[in-house]
Amino acid sequence: MRIGVNVPNFGPGTDPGVLRRWAQTVEALGYDLLMISDHVVVTPDVAEQYPAPFYEPFTTLSWLAGVTERVRLGTSVLIVPYRHPLLMARMAANLNRLSGGRLVLGVGVGWARQEFGALGVPFDRRGRLTDEHLQAMRAAWEDEDDYRSGPIPIWVGGNGDAGLRRAVRFGEAWHPLRMTLPWLRGAVSRLTAIAEELERPVPALTPRIVLRLTDTPVTGPERRAGEGTIGQVLEDLEELRALGSETVVLDPFDGDPAETLRPTTAWRALATVADHVPL
């Protein structure tokens, strides 16, 4: 099982120097994958959780590809309806080629209604648009020589049944975000049932979980995977392996934008995990 890291590409403490240090730290610790998020317009609903500056993912990953050598680079998740599908197909193909085939394209439908309005994209059609865009992107990669760059894995996000169906139809993997393990066990069963219904292969499991280390155990039914003592986190990773996870992405950002001013706290947590898990 591979382990990756979701890196904050937003917030008051984020600048080019910090992003470079994030990327080089993740790679030096031996992690397999570095992922970043996507927003185009920092509308008020976005700013509540992900304040400016917000670094656009294709631009940022292209730059980080030049300051790293081995680590894979990905989006968690690219909001598919925000961009024309042929533009996304070309940007992804170019980034994959420039990085030596290191791109992982995590995708989702989006949630920020005000941002959809600012971009002139109908919020209520975001699911259908995502499906149409993914179809068009795959067709471009398969049929147009200028768009080809080697295989680009698509990880489909979305924790509801619509996301599960989309993952079965369009994804190499299902990429659920920040969940409890009991919930995930049930969702994996639903994913398998949907794949059987659609007569398609079951996509790989590549969850993104929190990373919040504590000195004392976290208990209760609401405990998220990746939350608690290092022993609890290691047990969670082992259970995720048993569930069939091919990659697990650790997300050390826990919702307070001020955390971006103190990246060393996250780096210490990642180093602790790296000391206990073969990477």
mmCIF file with all atom_site columns, N, CA, C and O in Angstrom, residues 1-6 31-35 72 76 155 173-179 181 184 204-211 225-226 233-251 270 273 277 279:
data_model
loop_
_atom_site.group_PDB
_atom_site.id
_atom_site.type_symbol
_atom_site.label_atom_id
_atom_site.label_alt_id
_atom_site.label_comp_id
_atom_site.label_asym_id
_atom_site.label_entity_id
_atom_site.label_seq_id
_atom_site.pdbx_PDB_ins_code
_atom_site.Cartn_x
_atom_site.Cartn_y
_atom_site.Cartn_z
_atom_site.occupancy
_atom_site.B_iso_or_equiv
_atom_site.pdbx_formal_charge
_atom_site.auth_seq_id
_atom_site.auth_comp_id
_atom_site.auth_asym_id
_atom_site.auth_atom_id
_atom_site.pdbx_PDB_model_num
ATOM 1   N N  . MET A 1 1   ? 0.843   -1.199 0.000   1.00 0.00 ? 1   MET A N  1
ATOM 2   C CA . MET A 1 1   ? 0.000   0.000  0.000   1.00 0.00 ? 1   MET A CA 1
ATOM 3   C C  . MET A 1 1   ? 0.877   1.247  0.000   1.00 0.00 ? 1   MET A C  1
ATOM 4   O O  . MET A 1 1   ? 1.772   1.396  0.829   1.00 0.00 ? 1   MET A O  1
ATOM 5   N N  . ARG A 1 2   ? 0.605   2.150  -0.925  1.00 0.00 ? 2   ARG A N  1
ATOM 6   C CA . ARG A 1 2   ? 1.335   3.409  -0.996  1.00 0.00 ? 2   ARG A CA 1
ATOM 7   C C  . ARG A 1 2   ? 0.675   4.454  -0.101  1.00 0.00 ? 2   ARG A C  1
ATOM 8   O O  . ARG A 1 2   ? -0.529  4.390  0.157   1.00 0.00 ? 2   ARG A O  1
ATOM 9   N N  . ILE A 1 3   ? 1.473   5.420  0.347   1.00 0.00 ? 3   ILE A N  1
ATOM 10  C CA . ILE A 1 3   ? 0.937   6.481  1.190   1.00 0.00 ? 3   ILE A CA 1
ATOM 11  C C  . ILE A 1 3   ? 1.336   7.827  0.592   1.00 0.00 ? 3   ILE A C  1
ATOM 12  O O  . ILE A 1 3   ? 2.491   8.038  0.212   1.00 0.00 ? 3   ILE A O  1
ATOM 13  N N  . GLY A 1 4   ? 0.341   8.723  0.489   1.00 0.00 ? 4   GLY A N  1
ATOM 14  C CA . GLY A 1 4   ? 0.563   10.063 -0.027  1.00 0.00 ? 4   GLY A CA 1
ATOM 15  C C  . GLY A 1 4   ? 0.173   11.104 0.991   1.00 0.00 ? 4   GLY A C  1
ATOM 16  O O  . GLY A 1 4   ? -0.250  10.807 2.114   1.00 0.00 ? 4   GLY A O  1
ATOM 17  N N  . VAL A 1 5   ? 0.317   12.369 0.589   1.00 0.00 ? 5   VAL A N  1
ATOM 18  C CA . VAL A 1 5   ? 0.050   13.510 1.476   1.00 0.00 ? 5   VAL A CA 1
ATOM 19  C C  . VAL A 1 5   ? -0.737  14.560 0.702   1.00 0.00 ? 5   VAL A C  1
ATOM 20  O O  . VAL A 1 5   ? -0.375  14.895 -0.433  1.00 0.00 ? 5   VAL A O  1
ATOM 21  N N  . ASN A 1 6   ? -1.800  15.075 1.329   1.00 0.00 ? 6   ASN A N  1
ATOM 22  C CA . ASN A 1 6   ? -2.516  16.217 0.768   1.00 0.00 ? 6   ASN A CA 1
ATOM 23  C C  . ASN A 1 6   ? -1.926  17.495 1.368   1.00 0.00 ? 6   ASN A C  1
ATOM 24  O O  . ASN A 1 6   ? -1.899  17.667 2.585   1.00 0.00 ? 6   ASN A O  1
ATOM 25  N N  . TYR A 1 31  ? 7.348   9.636  1.027   1.00 0.00 ? 31  TYR A N  1
ATOM 26  C CA . TYR A 1 31  ? 5.954   9.464  0.622   1.00 0.00 ? 31  TYR A CA 1
ATOM 27  C C  . TYR A 1 31  ? 5.859   9.341  -0.898  1.00 0.00 ? 31  TYR A C  1
ATOM 28  O O  . TYR A 1 31  ? 6.679   9.886  -1.646  1.00 0.00 ? 31  TYR A O  1
ATOM 29  N N  . ASP A 1 32  ? 4.827   8.637  -1.340  1.00 0.00 ? 32  ASP A N  1
ATOM 30  C CA . ASP A 1 32  ? 4.693   8.294  -2.754  1.00 0.00 ? 32  ASP A CA 1
ATOM 31  C C  . ASP A 1 32  ? 4.023   9.380  -3.579  1.00 0.00 ? 32  ASP A C  1
ATOM 32  O O  . ASP A 1 32  ? 4.275   9.484  -4.787  1.00 0.00 ? 32  ASP A O  1
ATOM 33  N N  . LEU A 1 33  ? 3.165   10.188 -2.954  1.00 0.00 ? 33  LEU A N  1
ATOM 34  C CA . LEU A 1 33  ? 2.263   11.050 -3.712  1.00 0.00 ? 33  LEU A CA 1
ATOM 35  C C  . LEU A 1 33  ? 2.040   12.350 -2.958  1.00 0.00 ? 33  LEU A C  1
ATOM 36  O O  . LEU A 1 33  ? 1.888   12.357 -1.733  1.00 0.00 ? 33  LEU A O  1
ATOM 37  N N  . LEU A 1 34  ? 2.002   13.454 -3.691  1.00 0.00 ? 34  LEU A N  1
ATOM 38  C CA . LEU A 1 34  ? 1.652   14.771 -3.152  1.00 0.00 ? 34  LEU A CA 1
ATOM 39  C C  . LEU A 1 34  ? 0.425   15.259 -3.907  1.00 0.00 ? 34  LEU A C  1
ATOM 40  O O  . LEU A 1 34  ? 0.424   15.292 -5.135  1.00 0.00 ? 34  LEU A O  1
ATOM 41  N N  . MET A 1 35  ? -0.634  15.632 -3.167  1.00 0.00 ? 35  MET A N  1
ATOM 42  C CA . MET A 1 35  ? -1.862  16.102 -3.799  1.00 0.00 ? 35  MET A CA 1
ATOM 43  C C  . MET A 1 35  ? -2.219  17.489 -3.279  1.00 0.00 ? 35  MET A C  1
ATOM 44  O O  . MET A 1 35  ? -1.871  17.849 -2.139  1.00 0.00 ? 35  MET A O  1
ATOM 45  N N  . ARG A 1 72  ? 4.892   11.268 -6.937  1.00 0.00 ? 72  ARG A N  1
ATOM 46  C CA . ARG A 1 72  ? 3.777   11.499 -7.837  1.00 0.00 ? 72  ARG A CA 1
ATOM 47  C C  . ARG A 1 72  ? 3.035   12.773 -7.421  1.00 0.00 ? 72  ARG A C  1
ATOM 48  O O  . ARG A 1 72  ? 3.099   13.197 -6.266  1.00 0.00 ? 72  ARG A O  1
ATOM 49  N N  . SER A 1 76  ? -6.688  16.680 -5.452  1.00 0.00 ? 76  SER A N  1
ATOM 50  C CA . SER A 1 76  ? -7.644  16.077 -4.533  1.00 0.00 ? 76  SER A CA 1
ATOM 51  C C  . SER A 1 76  ? -8.559  17.159 -3.958  1.00 0.00 ? 76  SER A C  1
ATOM 52  O O  . SER A 1 76  ? -8.339  17.651 -2.884  1.00 0.00 ? 76  SER A O  1
ATOM 53  N N  . TRP A 1 155 ? -9.001  9.331  -10.255 1.00 0.00 ? 155 TRP A N  1
ATOM 54  C CA . TRP A 1 155 ? -9.578  8.953  -8.971  1.00 0.00 ? 155 TRP A CA 1
ATOM 55  C C  . TRP A 1 155 ? -10.829 9.798  -8.766  1.00 0.00 ? 155 TRP A C  1
ATOM 56  O O  . TRP A 1 155 ? -10.744 11.027 -8.716  1.00 0.00 ? 155 TRP A O  1
ATOM 57  N N  . ALA A 1 173 ? -10.032 4.530  -9.702  1.00 0.00 ? 173 ALA A N  1
ATOM 58  C CA . ALA A 1 173 ? -10.122 4.395  -8.255  1.00 0.00 ? 173 ALA A CA 1
ATOM 59  C C  . ALA A 1 173 ? -11.250 5.266  -7.724  1.00 0.00 ? 173 ALA A C  1
ATOM 60  O O  . ALA A 1 173 ? -11.638 6.263  -8.336  1.00 0.00 ? 173 ALA A O  1
ATOM 61  N N  . TRP A 1 174 ? -11.759 4.881  -6.554  1.00 0.00 ? 174 TRP A N  1
ATOM 62  C CA . TRP A 1 174 ? -12.683 5.715  -5.783  1.00 0.00 ? 174 TRP A CA 1
ATOM 63  C C  . TRP A 1 174 ? -11.893 6.378  -4.674  1.00 0.00 ? 174 TRP A C  1
ATOM 64  O O  . TRP A 1 174 ? -11.137 5.729  -3.965  1.00 0.00 ? 174 TRP A O  1
ATOM 65  N N  . HIS A 1 175 ? -12.104 7.699  -4.527  1.00 0.00 ? 175 HIS A N  1
ATOM 66  C CA . HIS A 1 175 ? -11.259 8.526  -3.654  1.00 0.00 ? 175 HIS A CA 1
ATOM 67  C C  . HIS A 1 175 ? -12.130 9.238  -2.611  1.00 0.00 ? 175 HIS A C  1
ATOM 68  O O  . HIS A 1 175 ? -12.374 10.440 -2.711  1.00 0.00 ? 175 HIS A O  1
ATOM 69  N N  . PRO A 1 176 ? -12.634 8.514  -1.607  1.00 0.00 ? 176 PRO A N  1
ATOM 70  C CA . PRO A 1 176 ? -13.451 9.162  -0.573  1.00 0.00 ? 176 PRO A CA 1
ATOM 71  C C  . PRO A 1 176 ? -12.590 10.013 0.349   1.00 0.00 ? 176 PRO A C  1
ATOM 72  O O  . PRO A 1 176 ? -11.388 9.758  0.512   1.00 0.00 ? 176 PRO A O  1
ATOM 73  N N  . LEU A 1 177 ? -13.217 11.014 0.968   1.00 0.00 ? 177 LEU A N  1
ATOM 74  C CA . LEU A 1 177 ? -12.471 12.007 1.746   1.00 0.00 ? 177 LEU A CA 1
ATOM 75  C C  . LEU A 1 177 ? -12.918 12.020 3.198   1.00 0.00 ? 177 LEU A C  1
ATOM 76  O O  . LEU A 1 177 ? -14.104 12.096 3.495   1.00 0.00 ? 177 LEU A O  1
ATOM 77  N N  . ARG A 1 178 ? -11.944 11.935 4.128   1.00 0.00 ? 178 ARG A N  1
ATOM 78  C CA . ARG A 1 178 ? -12.099 12.276 5.542   1.00 0.00 ? 178 ARG A CA 1
ATOM 79  C C  . ARG A 1 178 ? -13.322 11.611 6.167   1.00 0.00 ? 178 ARG A C  1
ATOM 80  O O  . ARG A 1 178 ? -14.332 12.258 6.424   1.00 0.00 ? 178 ARG A O  1
ATOM 81  N N  . MET A 1 179 ? -13.201 10.344 6.449   1.00 0.00 ? 179 MET A N  1
ATOM 82  C CA . MET A 1 179 ? -14.345 9.546  6.872   1.00 0.00 ? 179 MET A CA 1
ATOM 83  C C  . MET A 1 179 ? -14.001 8.740  8.126   1.00 0.00 ? 179 MET A C  1
ATOM 84  O O  . MET A 1 179 ? -12.845 8.652  8.537   1.00 0.00 ? 179 MET A O  1
ATOM 85  N N  . LEU A 1 181 ? -13.999 4.863  9.805   1.00 0.00 ? 181 LEU A N  1
ATOM 86  C CA . LEU A 1 181 ? -13.818 3.530  9.242   1.00 0.00 ? 181 LEU A CA 1
ATOM 87  C C  . LEU A 1 181 ? -15.122 2.736  9.176   1.00 0.00 ? 181 LEU A C  1
ATOM 88  O O  . LEU A 1 181 ? -15.350 2.025  8.181   1.00 0.00 ? 181 LEU A O  1
ATOM 89  N N  . LEU A 1 184 ? -16.772 3.743  6.057   1.00 0.00 ? 184 LEU A N  1
ATOM 90  C CA . LEU A 1 184 ? -16.074 3.281  4.864   1.00 0.00 ? 184 LEU A CA 1
ATOM 91  C C  . LEU A 1 184 ? -16.339 1.804  4.601   1.00 0.00 ? 184 LEU A C  1
ATOM 92  O O  . LEU A 1 184 ? -16.491 1.399  3.437   1.00 0.00 ? 184 LEU A O  1
ATOM 93  N N  . ALA A 1 204 ? -10.344 0.653  -7.735  1.00 0.00 ? 204 ALA A N  1
ATOM 94  C CA . ALA A 1 204 ? -9.459  0.586  -6.579  1.00 0.00 ? 204 ALA A CA 1
ATOM 95  C C  . ALA A 1 204 ? -9.934  1.557  -5.497  1.00 0.00 ? 204 ALA A C  1
ATOM 96  O O  . ALA A 1 204 ? -10.666 2.520  -5.771  1.00 0.00 ? 204 ALA A O  1
ATOM 97  N N  . LEU A 1 205 ? -9.502  1.316  -4.271  1.00 0.00 ? 205 LEU A N  1
ATOM 98  C CA . LEU A 1 205 ? -9.833  2.176  -3.137  1.00 0.00 ? 205 LEU A CA 1
ATOM 99  C C  . LEU A 1 205 ? -8.615  3.016  -2.792  1.00 0.00 ? 205 LEU A C  1
ATOM 100 O O  . LEU A 1 205 ? -7.537  2.487  -2.509  1.00 0.00 ? 205 LEU A O  1
ATOM 101 N N  . THR A 1 206 ? -8.785  4.355  -2.831  1.00 0.00 ? 206 THR A N  1
ATOM 102 C CA . THR A 1 206 ? -7.671  5.271  -2.543  1.00 0.00 ? 206 THR A CA 1
ATOM 103 C C  . THR A 1 206 ? -8.157  6.405  -1.643  1.00 0.00 ? 206 THR A C  1
ATOM 104 O O  . THR A 1 206 ? -8.290  7.550  -2.076  1.00 0.00 ? 206 THR A O  1
ATOM 105 N N  . PRO A 1 207 ? -8.464  6.135  -0.376  1.00 0.00 ? 207 PRO A N  1
ATOM 106 C CA . PRO A 1 207 ? -9.066  7.151  0.485   1.00 0.00 ? 207 PRO A CA 1
ATOM 107 C C  . PRO A 1 207 ? -8.091  8.239  0.913   1.00 0.00 ? 207 PRO A C  1
ATOM 108 O O  . PRO A 1 207 ? -6.877  8.022  1.000   1.00 0.00 ? 207 PRO A O  1
ATOM 109 N N  . ARG A 1 208 ? -8.644  9.415  1.182   1.00 0.00 ? 208 ARG A N  1
ATOM 110 C CA . ARG A 1 208 ? -7.896  10.503 1.827   1.00 0.00 ? 208 ARG A CA 1
ATOM 111 C C  . ARG A 1 208 ? -8.428  10.638 3.244   1.00 0.00 ? 208 ARG A C  1
ATOM 112 O O  . ARG A 1 208 ? -9.615  10.898 3.449   1.00 0.00 ? 208 ARG A O  1
ATOM 113 N N  . ILE A 1 209 ? -7.551  10.447 4.218   1.00 0.00 ? 209 ILE A N  1
ATOM 114 C CA . ILE A 1 209 ? -7.954  10.490 5.610   1.00 0.00 ? 209 ILE A CA 1
ATOM 115 C C  . ILE A 1 209 ? -7.244  11.642 6.318   1.00 0.00 ? 209 ILE A C  1
ATOM 116 O O  . ILE A 1 209 ? -6.237  12.163 5.832   1.00 0.00 ? 209 ILE A O  1
ATOM 117 N N  . VAL A 1 210 ? -7.769  12.036 7.461   1.00 0.00 ? 210 VAL A N  1
ATOM 118 C CA . VAL A 1 210 ? -7.111  13.073 8.239   1.00 0.00 ? 210 VAL A CA 1
ATOM 119 C C  . VAL A 1 210 ? -5.821  12.511 8.837   1.00 0.00 ? 210 VAL A C  1
ATOM 120 O O  . VAL A 1 210 ? -5.643  11.289 8.934   1.00 0.00 ? 210 VAL A O  1
ATOM 121 N N  . LEU A 1 211 ? -4.920  13.402 9.217   1.00 0.00 ? 211 LEU A N  1
ATOM 122 C CA . LEU A 1 211 ? -3.778  13.040 10.062  1.00 0.00 ? 211 LEU A CA 1
ATOM 123 C C  . LEU A 1 211 ? -3.746  14.029 11.213  1.00 0.00 ? 211 LEU A C  1
ATOM 124 O O  . LEU A 1 211 ? -3.327  15.173 11.050  1.00 0.00 ? 211 LEU A O  1
ATOM 125 N N  . ALA A 1 225 ? -10.892 8.205  10.708  1.00 0.00 ? 225 ALA A N  1
ATOM 126 C CA . ALA A 1 225 ? -9.669  7.470  10.387  1.00 0.00 ? 225 ALA A CA 1
ATOM 127 C C  . ALA A 1 225 ? -8.502  8.449  10.335  1.00 0.00 ? 225 ALA A C  1
ATOM 128 O O  . ALA A 1 225 ? -8.604  9.526  9.754   1.00 0.00 ? 225 ALA A O  1
ATOM 129 N N  . GLY A 1 226 ? -7.397  8.086  10.983  1.00 0.00 ? 226 GLY A N  1
ATOM 130 C CA . GLY A 1 226 ? -6.216  8.938  11.003  1.00 0.00 ? 226 GLY A CA 1
ATOM 131 C C  . GLY A 1 226 ? -6.156  9.896  12.169  1.00 0.00 ? 226 GLY A C  1
ATOM 132 O O  . GLY A 1 226 ? -5.245  10.719 12.240  1.00 0.00 ? 226 GLY A O  1
ATOM 133 N N  . VAL A 1 233 ? -3.417  5.485  14.574  1.00 0.00 ? 233 VAL A N  1
ATOM 134 C CA . VAL A 1 233 ? -3.225  5.774  13.151  1.00 0.00 ? 233 VAL A CA 1
ATOM 135 C C  . VAL A 1 233 ? -2.655  4.561  12.431  1.00 0.00 ? 233 VAL A C  1
ATOM 136 O O  . VAL A 1 233 ? -3.096  4.211  11.321  1.00 0.00 ? 233 VAL A O  1
ATOM 137 N N  . LEU A 1 234 ? -1.693  3.887  13.054  1.00 0.00 ? 234 LEU A N  1
ATOM 138 C CA . LEU A 1 234 ? -1.117  2.692  12.433  1.00 0.00 ? 234 LEU A CA 1
ATOM 139 C C  . LEU A 1 234 ? -2.165  1.586  12.300  1.00 0.00 ? 234 LEU A C  1
ATOM 140 O O  . LEU A 1 234 ? -2.196  0.873  11.287  1.00 0.00 ? 234 LEU A O  1
ATOM 141 N N  . GLU A 1 235 ? -3.027  1.440  13.301  1.00 0.00 ? 235 GLU A N  1
ATOM 142 C CA . GLU A 1 235 ? -4.110  0.459  13.203  1.00 0.00 ? 235 GLU A CA 1
ATOM 143 C C  . GLU A 1 235 ? -5.074  0.823  12.076  1.00 0.00 ? 235 GLU A C  1
ATOM 144 O O  . GLU A 1 235 ? -5.544  -0.058 11.340  1.00 0.00 ? 235 GLU A O  1
ATOM 145 N N  . ASP A 1 236 ? -5.364  2.118  11.929  1.00 0.00 ? 236 ASP A N  1
ATOM 146 C CA . ASP A 1 236 ? -6.243  2.547  10.840  1.00 0.00 ? 236 ASP A CA 1
ATOM 147 C C  . ASP A 1 236 ? -5.628  2.214  9.485   1.00 0.00 ? 236 ASP A C  1
ATOM 148 O O  . ASP A 1 236 ? -6.323  1.733  8.572   1.00 0.00 ? 236 ASP A O  1
ATOM 149 N N  . LEU A 1 237 ? -4.335  2.466  9.331   1.00 0.00 ? 237 LEU A N  1
ATOM 150 C CA . LEU A 1 237 ? -3.678  2.169  8.054   1.00 0.00 ? 237 LEU A CA 1
ATOM 151 C C  . LEU A 1 237 ? -3.715  0.674  7.760   1.00 0.00 ? 237 LEU A C  1
ATOM 152 O O  . LEU A 1 237 ? -3.919  0.264  6.609   1.00 0.00 ? 237 LEU A O  1
ATOM 153 N N  . GLU A 1 238 ? -3.544  -0.132 8.804   1.00 0.00 ? 238 GLU A N  1
ATOM 154 C CA . GLU A 1 238 ? -3.588  -1.572 8.599   1.00 0.00 ? 238 GLU A CA 1
ATOM 155 C C  . GLU A 1 238 ? -4.999  -2.016 8.190   1.00 0.00 ? 238 GLU A C  1
ATOM 156 O O  . GLU A 1 238 ? -5.160  -2.883 7.318   1.00 0.00 ? 238 GLU A O  1
ATOM 157 N N  . GLU A 1 239 ? -6.029  -1.411 8.799   1.00 0.00 ? 239 GLU A N  1
ATOM 158 C CA . GLU A 1 239 ? -7.392  -1.770 8.402   1.00 0.00 ? 239 GLU A CA 1
ATOM 159 C C  . GLU A 1 239 ? -7.681  -1.317 6.976   1.00 0.00 ? 239 GLU A C  1
ATOM 160 O O  . GLU A 1 239 ? -8.350  -2.022 6.213   1.00 0.00 ? 239 GLU A O  1
ATOM 161 N N  . LEU A 1 240 ? -7.184  -0.158 6.610   1.00 0.00 ? 240 LEU A N  1
ATOM 162 C CA . LEU A 1 240 ? -7.379  0.310  5.235   1.00 0.00 ? 240 LEU A CA 1
ATOM 163 C C  . LEU A 1 240 ? -6.685  -0.617 4.246   1.00 0.00 ? 240 LEU A C  1
ATOM 164 O O  . LEU A 1 240 ? -7.204  -0.884 3.158   1.00 0.00 ? 240 LEU A O  1
ATOM 165 N N  . ARG A 1 241 ? -5.528  -1.118 4.628   1.00 0.00 ? 241 ARG A N  1
ATOM 166 C CA . ARG A 1 241 ? -4.858  -2.106 3.777   1.00 0.00 ? 241 ARG A CA 1
ATOM 167 C C  . ARG A 1 241 ? -5.730  -3.354 3.637   1.00 0.00 ? 241 ARG A C  1
ATOM 168 O O  . ARG A 1 241 ? -5.903  -3.892 2.542   1.00 0.00 ? 241 ARG A O  1
ATOM 169 N N  . ALA A 1 242 ? -6.308  -3.807 4.748   1.00 0.00 ? 242 ALA A N  1
ATOM 170 C CA . ALA A 1 242 ? -7.146  -5.000 4.718   1.00 0.00 ? 242 ALA A CA 1
ATOM 171 C C  . ALA A 1 242 ? -8.405  -4.790 3.880   1.00 0.00 ? 242 ALA A C  1
ATOM 172 O O  . ALA A 1 242 ? -8.916  -5.744 3.273   1.00 0.00 ? 242 ALA A O  1
ATOM 173 N N  . LEU A 1 243 ? -8.898  -3.549 3.838   1.00 0.00 ? 243 LEU A N  1
ATOM 174 C CA . LEU A 1 243 ? -10.069 -3.240 3.012   1.00 0.00 ? 243 LEU A CA 1
ATOM 175 C C  . LEU A 1 243 ? -9.726  -3.184 1.529   1.00 0.00 ? 243 LEU A C  1
ATOM 176 O O  . LEU A 1 243 ? -10.622 -3.063 0.696   1.00 0.00 ? 243 LEU A O  1
ATOM 177 N N  . GLY A 1 244 ? -8.444  -3.228 1.202   1.00 0.00 ? 244 GLY A N  1
ATOM 178 C CA . GLY A 1 244 ? -8.031  -3.231 -0.191  1.00 0.00 ? 244 GLY A CA 1
ATOM 179 C C  . GLY A 1 244 ? -7.496  -1.919 -0.712  1.00 0.00 ? 244 GLY A C  1
ATOM 180 O O  . GLY A 1 244 ? -7.359  -1.746 -1.935  1.00 0.00 ? 244 GLY A O  1
ATOM 181 N N  . SER A 1 245 ? -7.180  -0.988 0.178   1.00 0.00 ? 245 SER A N  1
ATOM 182 C CA . SER A 1 245 ? -6.678  0.314  -0.272  1.00 0.00 ? 245 SER A CA 1
ATOM 183 C C  . SER A 1 245 ? -5.340  0.147  -0.982  1.00 0.00 ? 245 SER A C  1
ATOM 184 O O  . SER A 1 245 ? -4.402  -0.445 -0.438  1.00 0.00 ? 245 SER A O  1
ATOM 185 N N  . GLU A 1 246 ? -5.240  0.694  -2.188  1.00 0.00 ? 246 GLU A N  1
ATOM 186 C CA . GLU A 1 246 ? -3.974  0.683  -2.922  1.00 0.00 ? 246 GLU A CA 1
ATOM 187 C C  . GLU A 1 246 ? -3.096  1.850  -2.515  1.00 0.00 ? 246 GLU A C  1
ATOM 188 O O  . GLU A 1 246 ? -1.871  1.735  -2.483  1.00 0.00 ? 246 GLU A O  1
ATOM 189 N N  . THR A 1 247 ? -3.727  2.993  -2.241  1.00 0.00 ? 247 THR A N  1
ATOM 190 C CA . THR A 1 247 ? -3.031  4.187  -1.756  1.00 0.00 ? 247 THR A CA 1
ATOM 191 C C  . THR A 1 247 ? -3.902  4.821  -0.688  1.00 0.00 ? 247 THR A C  1
ATOM 192 O O  . THR A 1 247 ? -5.131  4.848  -0.818  1.00 0.00 ? 247 THR A O  1
ATOM 193 N N  . VAL A 1 248 ? -3.282  5.346  0.354   1.00 0.00 ? 248 VAL A N  1
ATOM 194 C CA . VAL A 1 248 ? -3.966  6.155  1.358   1.00 0.00 ? 248 VAL A CA 1
ATOM 195 C C  . VAL A 1 248 ? -3.283  7.513  1.382   1.00 0.00 ? 248 VAL A C  1
ATOM 196 O O  . VAL A 1 248 ? -2.050  7.601  1.442   1.00 0.00 ? 248 VAL A O  1
ATOM 197 N N  . VAL A 1 249 ? -4.078  8.577  1.306   1.00 0.00 ? 249 VAL A N  1
ATOM 198 C CA . VAL A 1 249 ? -3.548  9.946  1.325   1.00 0.00 ? 249 VAL A CA 1
ATOM 199 C C  . VAL A 1 249 ? -3.819  10.535 2.703   1.00 0.00 ? 249 VAL A C  1
ATOM 200 O O  . VAL A 1 249 ? -4.957  10.564 3.173   1.00 0.00 ? 249 VAL A O  1
ATOM 201 N N  . LEU A 1 250 ? -2.772  11.000 3.366   1.00 0.00 ? 250 LEU A N  1
ATOM 202 C CA . LEU A 1 250 ? -2.881  11.635 4.678   1.00 0.00 ? 250 LEU A CA 1
ATOM 203 C C  . LEU A 1 250 ? -3.085  13.130 4.503   1.00 0.00 ? 250 LEU A C  1
ATOM 204 O O  . LEU A 1 250 ? -2.368  13.776 3.739   1.00 0.00 ? 250 LEU A O  1
ATOM 205 N N  . ASP A 1 251 ? -4.049  13.676 5.234   1.00 0.00 ? 251 ASP A N  1
ATOM 206 C CA . ASP A 1 251 ? -4.372  15.103 5.139   1.00 0.00 ? 251 ASP A CA 1
ATOM 207 C C  . ASP A 1 251 ? -4.157  15.745 6.507   1.00 0.00 ? 251 ASP A C  1
ATOM 208 O O  . ASP A 1 251 ? -5.015  15.663 7.382   1.00 0.00 ? 251 ASP A O  1
ATOM 209 N N  . LEU A 1 270 ? 3.964   14.024 9.926   1.00 0.00 ? 270 LEU A N  1
ATOM 210 C CA . LEU A 1 270 ? 4.297   13.166 8.790   1.00 0.00 ? 270 LEU A CA 1
ATOM 211 C C  . LEU A 1 270 ? 5.588   12.395 9.039   1.00 0.00 ? 270 LEU A C  1
ATOM 212 O O  . LEU A 1 270 ? 5.711   11.225 8.667   1.00 0.00 ? 270 LEU A O  1
ATOM 213 N N  . VAL A 1 273 ? 4.813   9.417  11.335  1.00 0.00 ? 273 VAL A N  1
ATOM 214 C CA . VAL A 1 273 ? 4.239   8.286  10.584  1.00 0.00 ? 273 VAL A CA 1
ATOM 215 C C  . VAL A 1 273 ? 5.321   7.594  9.772   1.00 0.00 ? 273 VAL A C  1
ATOM 216 O O  . VAL A 1 273 ? 5.404   6.364  9.749   1.00 0.00 ? 273 VAL A O  1
ATOM 217 N N  . VAL A 1 277 ? 6.166   3.480  9.512   1.00 0.00 ? 277 VAL A N  1
ATOM 218 C CA . VAL A 1 277 ? 5.592   2.773  8.355   1.00 0.00 ? 277 VAL A CA 1
ATOM 219 C C  . VAL A 1 277 ? 6.640   2.700  7.252   1.00 0.00 ? 277 VAL A C  1
ATOM 220 O O  . VAL A 1 277 ? 7.241   3.725  6.908   1.00 0.00 ? 277 VAL A O  1
ATOM 221 N N  . LEU A 1 279 ? 7.923   3.178  3.830   1.00 0.00 ? 279 LEU A N  1
ATOM 222 C CA . LEU A 1 279 ? 7.440   3.957  2.684   1.00 0.00 ? 279 LEU A CA 1
ATOM 223 C C  . LEU A 1 279 ? 8.259   3.616  1.432   1.00 0.00 ? 279 LEU A C  1
ATOM 224 O O  . LEU A 1 279 ? 9.356   3.130  1.511   1.00 0.00 ? 279 LEU A O  1
#
